[in-house]
GROMACS .gro file of C-alpha atoms in nm:
model
  277
    1UNK     CA    1  12.196   2.780  13.095
    2UNK     CA    2  12.235   2.425  13.223
    3UNK     CA    3  12.578   2.311  13.331
    4UNK     CA    4  12.578   2.030  13.074
    5UNK     CA    5  12.609   2.286  12.795
    6UNK     CA    6  12.906   2.467  12.951
    7UNK     CA    7  13.229   2.372  12.768
    8UNK     CA    8  13.433   2.412  13.089
    9UNK     CA    9  13.497   2.166  13.371
   10UNK     CA   10  13.660   2.236  13.708
   11UNK     CA   11  13.831   1.968  13.918
   12UNK     CA   12  14.007   1.987  14.255
   13UNK     CA   13  14.349   1.827  14.300
   14UNK     CA   14  14.386   1.676  14.647
   15UNK     CA   15  14.571   1.349  14.673
   16UNK     CA   16  14.811   1.194  14.924
   17UNK     CA   17  15.061   0.921  14.855
   18UNK     CA   18  15.152   0.664  15.115
   19UNK     CA   19  15.485   0.483  15.133
   20UNK     CA   20  15.470   0.418  14.760
   21UNK     CA   21  15.514   0.671  14.481
   22UNK     CA   22  15.217   0.743  14.255
   23UNK     CA   23  15.227   0.747  13.875
   24UNK     CA   24  14.912   0.838  13.683
   25UNK     CA   25  14.828   0.664  13.358
   26UNK     CA   26  14.979   0.849  13.061
   27UNK     CA   27  14.695   0.983  12.851
   28UNK     CA   28  14.581   1.266  12.626
   29UNK     CA   29  14.258   1.461  12.581
   30UNK     CA   30  14.071   1.644  12.309
   31UNK     CA   31  14.038   1.939  12.549
   32UNK     CA   32  14.278   2.203  12.681
   33UNK     CA   33  14.372   2.197  13.048
   34UNK     CA   34  14.515   2.441  13.302
   35UNK     CA   35  14.677   2.281  13.607
   36UNK     CA   36  14.744   2.503  13.911
   37UNK     CA   37  14.917   2.352  14.213
   38UNK     CA   38  14.867   2.536  14.541
   39UNK     CA   39  15.130   2.308  14.688
   40UNK     CA   40  15.288   1.979  14.604
   41UNK     CA   41  15.589   1.793  14.477
   42UNK     CA   42  15.666   1.552  14.201
   43UNK     CA   43  15.695   1.565  13.824
   44UNK     CA   44  15.451   1.646  13.547
   45UNK     CA   45  15.554   1.481  13.220
   46UNK     CA   46  15.416   1.665  12.917
   47UNK     CA   47  15.499   1.530  12.574
   48UNK     CA   48  15.769   1.315  12.737
   49UNK     CA   49  15.952   1.605  12.900
   50UNK     CA   50  15.975   1.624  13.280
   51UNK     CA   51  15.867   1.942  13.462
   52UNK     CA   52  15.885   1.978  13.842
   53UNK     CA   53  15.568   2.027  14.046
   54UNK     CA   54  15.594   2.278  14.327
   55UNK     CA   55  15.406   2.548  14.510
   56UNK     CA   56  15.229   2.784  14.267
   57UNK     CA   57  15.329   2.591  13.956
   58UNK     CA   58  15.109   2.609  13.645
   59UNK     CA   59  15.094   2.369  13.352
   60UNK     CA   60  14.912   2.430  13.023
   61UNK     CA   61  14.826   2.105  12.847
   62UNK     CA   62  14.702   2.135  12.490
   63UNK     CA   63  14.467   1.896  12.312
   64UNK     CA   64  14.646   1.577  12.205
   65UNK     CA   65  14.950   1.634  12.427
   66UNK     CA   66  15.053   1.322  12.618
   67UNK     CA   67  15.093   1.382  12.990
   68UNK     CA   68  15.109   1.207  13.326
   69UNK     CA   69  15.206   1.290  13.685
   70UNK     CA   70  15.453   1.121  13.917
   71UNK     CA   71  15.435   1.200  14.289
   72UNK     CA   72  15.689   1.070  14.543
   73UNK     CA   73  15.598   0.870  14.852
   74UNK     CA   74  15.450   1.063  15.145
   75UNK     CA   75  15.356   1.365  14.934
   76UNK     CA   76  15.040   1.575  14.922
   77UNK     CA   77  14.947   1.765  14.608
   78UNK     CA   78  14.672   2.026  14.618
   79UNK     CA   79  14.533   2.249  14.346
   80UNK     CA   80  14.287   2.271  14.060
   81UNK     CA   81  14.240   2.169  13.698
   82UNK     CA   82  14.039   2.373  13.450
   83UNK     CA   83  13.940   2.177  13.141
   84UNK     CA   84  13.774   2.339  12.840
   85UNK     CA   85  13.671   2.247  12.489
   86UNK     CA   86  13.853   2.359  12.176
   87UNK     CA   87  13.547   2.564  12.081
   88UNK     CA   88  13.628   2.792  12.374
   89UNK     CA   89  14.001   2.775  12.308
   90UNK     CA   90  13.935   2.907  11.957
   91UNK     CA   91  13.748   3.207  12.103
   92UNK     CA   92  14.045   3.321  12.310
   93UNK     CA   93  14.270   3.601  12.182
   94UNK     CA   94  14.540   3.456  11.959
   95UNK     CA   95  14.823   3.556  12.191
   96UNK     CA   96  14.661   3.353  12.471
   97UNK     CA   97  14.555   3.048  12.271
   98UNK     CA   98  14.914   3.039  12.139
   99UNK     CA   99  15.027   2.949  12.491
  100UNK     CA  100  14.886   2.601  12.424
  101UNK     CA  101  15.019   2.332  12.205
  102UNK     CA  102  15.320   2.466  12.019
  103UNK     CA  103  15.613   2.228  12.045
  104UNK     CA  104  15.834   2.536  12.099
  105UNK     CA  105  15.618   2.684  12.377
  106UNK     CA  106  15.705   2.584  12.737
  107UNK     CA  107  15.400   2.434  12.910
  108UNK     CA  108  15.525   2.489  13.267
  109UNK     CA  109  15.546   2.810  13.470
  110UNK     CA  110  15.637   2.901  13.824
  111UNK     CA  111  15.430   3.190  13.956
  112UNK     CA  112  15.556   3.443  14.211
  113UNK     CA  113  15.353   3.458  14.536
  114UNK     CA  114  15.155   3.773  14.448
  115UNK     CA  115  15.052   3.637  14.106
  116UNK     CA  116  14.968   3.298  14.255
  117UNK     CA  117  14.731   3.471  14.497
  118UNK     CA  118  14.550   3.647  14.210
  119UNK     CA  119  14.527   3.319  14.017
  120UNK     CA  120  14.385   3.144  14.322
  121UNK     CA  121  14.114   3.412  14.355
  122UNK     CA  122  14.028   3.390  13.983
  123UNK     CA  123  13.999   3.010  14.012
  124UNK     CA  124  13.765   3.045  14.308
  125UNK     CA  125  13.548   3.284  14.104
  126UNK     CA  126  13.546   3.039  13.813
  127UNK     CA  127  13.447   2.749  14.039
  128UNK     CA  128  13.162   2.957  14.184
  129UNK     CA  129  13.044   3.060  13.838
  130UNK     CA  130  13.039   2.703  13.710
  131UNK     CA  131  12.837   2.570  14.003
  132UNK     CA  132  12.588   2.855  14.052
  133UNK     CA  133  12.384   2.790  13.734
  134UNK     CA  134  12.348   3.160  13.656
  135UNK     CA  135  12.272   3.305  13.311
  136UNK     CA  136  12.562   3.404  13.082
  137UNK     CA  137  12.797   3.161  13.250
  138UNK     CA  138  12.993   3.075  12.935
  139UNK     CA  139  13.112   3.429  12.847
  140UNK     CA  140  13.198   3.497  13.211
  141UNK     CA  141  13.390   3.168  13.233
  142UNK     CA  142  13.575   3.259  12.914
  143UNK     CA  143  13.673   3.597  13.060
  144UNK     CA  144  13.798   3.434  13.379
  145UNK     CA  145  14.004   3.186  13.175
  146UNK     CA  146  14.143   3.482  12.978
  147UNK     CA  147  14.237   3.642  13.309
  148UNK     CA  148  14.412   3.325  13.428
  149UNK     CA  149  14.604   3.293  13.102
  150UNK     CA  150  14.699   3.661  13.105
  151UNK     CA  151  14.865   3.611  13.443
  152UNK     CA  152  15.051   3.313  13.295
  153UNK     CA  153  15.141   3.512  12.983
  154UNK     CA  154  15.290   3.784  13.201
  155UNK     CA  155  15.508   3.521  13.367
  156UNK     CA  156  15.592   3.372  13.026
  157UNK     CA  157  15.765   3.699  12.938
  158UNK     CA  158  16.027   3.610  13.198
  159UNK     CA  159  16.131   3.320  12.976
  160UNK     CA  160  16.182   3.536  12.665
  161UNK     CA  161  16.531   3.663  12.591
  162UNK     CA  162  16.560   4.036  12.650
  163UNK     CA  163  16.750   4.073  12.324
  164UNK     CA  164  16.467   3.937  12.108
  165UNK     CA  165  16.411   4.178  11.823
  166UNK     CA  166  16.070   4.335  11.764
  167UNK     CA  167  15.884   4.123  11.510
  168UNK     CA  168  16.107   3.818  11.551
  169UNK     CA  169  15.847   3.623  11.745
  170UNK     CA  170  15.581   3.689  11.482
  171UNK     CA  171  15.799   3.549  11.208
  172UNK     CA  172  15.902   3.252  11.421
  173UNK     CA  173  15.537   3.183  11.502
  174UNK     CA  174  15.469   3.169  11.127
  175UNK     CA  175  15.750   2.917  11.093
  176UNK     CA  176  15.601   2.704  11.371
  177UNK     CA  177  15.258   2.722  11.208
  178UNK     CA  178  15.410   2.613  10.878
  179UNK     CA  179  15.586   2.319  11.039
  180UNK     CA  180  15.268   2.217  11.224
  181UNK     CA  181  15.073   2.221  10.900
  182UNK     CA  182  15.285   1.954  10.731
  183UNK     CA  183  15.556   1.823  10.963
  184UNK     CA  184  15.521   1.474  10.811
  185UNK     CA  185  15.652   1.595  10.477
  186UNK     CA  186  16.030   1.595  10.421
  187UNK     CA  187  16.062   1.972  10.377
  188UNK     CA  188  16.398   2.145  10.383
  189UNK     CA  189  16.518   2.464  10.547
  190UNK     CA  190  16.504   2.622  10.201
  191UNK     CA  191  16.133   2.532  10.174
  192UNK     CA  192  16.044   2.712  10.499
  193UNK     CA  193  16.273   3.003  10.418
  194UNK     CA  194  16.086   3.052  10.090
  195UNK     CA  195  15.756   3.025  10.277
  196UNK     CA  196  15.860   3.314  10.502
  197UNK     CA  197  16.033   3.514  10.224
  198UNK     CA  198  16.369   3.474  10.396
  199UNK     CA  199  16.702   3.329  10.299
  200UNK     CA  200  16.810   3.008  10.475
  201UNK     CA  201  17.078   3.211  10.653
  202UNK     CA  202  16.818   3.458  10.784
  203UNK     CA  203  16.594   3.172  10.896
  204UNK     CA  204  16.880   3.007  11.081
  205UNK     CA  205  16.965   3.337  11.249
  206UNK     CA  206  16.602   3.378  11.359
  207UNK     CA  207  16.583   3.026  11.503
  208UNK     CA  208  16.909   3.068  11.692
  209UNK     CA  209  16.785   3.400  11.830
  210UNK     CA  210  16.452   3.261  11.949
  211UNK     CA  211  16.533   2.896  12.026
  212UNK     CA  212  16.913   2.873  12.028
  213UNK     CA  213  16.875   2.607  11.760
  214UNK     CA  214  16.932   2.583  11.389
  215UNK     CA  215  16.626   2.588  11.163
  216UNK     CA  216  16.681   2.221  11.080
  217UNK     CA  217  16.686   2.135  11.452
  218UNK     CA  218  16.350   2.311  11.499
  219UNK     CA  219  16.200   2.116  11.206
  220UNK     CA  220  16.336   1.790  11.344
  221UNK     CA  221  16.212   1.871  11.695
  222UNK     CA  222  15.850   1.863  11.580
  223UNK     CA  223  15.904   1.550  11.373
  224UNK     CA  224  16.057   1.352  11.660
  225UNK     CA  225  15.774   1.467  11.890
  226UNK     CA  226  15.518   1.327  11.648
  227UNK     CA  227  15.721   1.006  11.624
  228UNK     CA  228  15.712   0.973  12.005
  229UNK     CA  229  15.338   1.033  12.016
  230UNK     CA  230  15.271   0.772  11.748
  231UNK     CA  231  15.504   0.519  11.905
  232UNK     CA  232  15.327   0.575  12.234
  233UNK     CA  233  14.964   0.562  12.118
  234UNK     CA  234  14.950   0.394  11.779
  235UNK     CA  235  14.956   0.016  11.760
  236UNK     CA  236  15.081   0.011  11.402
  237UNK     CA  237  15.423  -0.135  11.322
  238UNK     CA  238  15.724   0.096  11.346
  239UNK     CA  239  15.782   0.069  10.972
  240UNK     CA  240  15.430   0.205  10.908
  241UNK     CA  241  15.500   0.500  11.140
  242UNK     CA  242  15.821   0.562  10.946
  243UNK     CA  243  15.633   0.576  10.616
  244UNK     CA  244  15.359   0.801  10.760
  245UNK     CA  245  15.624   1.047  10.877
  246UNK     CA  246  15.784   1.073  10.534
  247UNK     CA  247  16.075   0.832  10.568
  248UNK     CA  248  16.135   0.624  10.259
  249UNK     CA  249  16.306   0.349  10.457
  250UNK     CA  250  16.237   0.234  10.815
  251UNK     CA  251  16.612   0.216  10.874
  252UNK     CA  252  16.641   0.589  10.804
  253UNK     CA  253  16.368   0.655  11.060
  254UNK     CA  254  16.546   0.441  11.320
  255UNK     CA  255  16.873   0.626  11.261
  256UNK     CA  256  16.697   0.965  11.282
  257UNK     CA  257  16.509   0.877  11.602
  258UNK     CA  258  16.816   0.732  11.775
  259UNK     CA  259  17.030   1.032  11.678
  260UNK     CA  260  16.784   1.277  11.835
  261UNK     CA  261  16.672   1.075  12.138
  262UNK     CA  262  16.951   0.828  12.209
  263UNK     CA  263  16.699   0.542  12.181
  264UNK     CA  264  16.572   0.325  11.901
  265UNK     CA  265  16.198   0.352  11.828
  266UNK     CA  266  16.149   0.001  11.965
  267UNK     CA  267  16.328   0.080  12.291
  268UNK     CA  268  16.128   0.400  12.339
  269UNK     CA  269  15.800   0.214  12.280
  270UNK     CA  270  15.901  -0.057  12.528
  271UNK     CA  271  15.989   0.201  12.795
  272UNK     CA  272  15.656   0.376  12.753
  273UNK     CA  273  15.474   0.042  12.775
  274UNK     CA  274  15.631  -0.017  13.116
  275UNK     CA  275  15.500   0.320  13.242
  276UNK     CA  276  15.149   0.241  13.125
  277UNK     CA  277  15.133  -0.088  13.321
   0.00000   0.00000   0.00000
């Protein structure tokens, strides 16, 4: 099978900064990406949240997530990026594909030394497979990506509260899926409680158990993320973004955005424009 048909790309990370810091252009892709840093320093911004870059750090960037990297002066970052199409992402087991893209799922992980060594070996195998032009490359590449993500998933368990009840994550994942399906509609906590066959009190208890937030805060978290993405990428007026996100009045959108972010939509857009210069 020719390499052009393989829905996976492999890129080395190896860049030095001089006496000036480096900031990459904020951007987003239609593909999923796995970043693995062998060593380095700086910050990886994913959906406008800052995550530190260090030795054996991993970042999972989902399609459409906005991200960029800032590296300080006199730094040297080394590692790899695995980029793959959504067609392959859809073939992964659900518990692994779920590591990408949810606004409630952390995209950054710090691997212990032994796990980092295994990940490094798996990446070397993947690089060899993608360049050797052997038959059956795609299924082998998919299995190696599954292996990489399984190592990350194991580390992700460290971030889960020990007290989480059996079945709570499944129900919360259904809530997240429901919010993702129509976050631009002004749905209430009662709406999502009915969707999950829960009472609003039970839904609030679940959200506080999993996210230490109320159900309304979880709903608003996704809405403000979409507002940031649209303010960042869309060139339409702020009032049009407000209407598209279900706000009857632009002033209500401005109040909502400022309450959750501390900035007006216009100020946020201006700050992002400075980064993109």
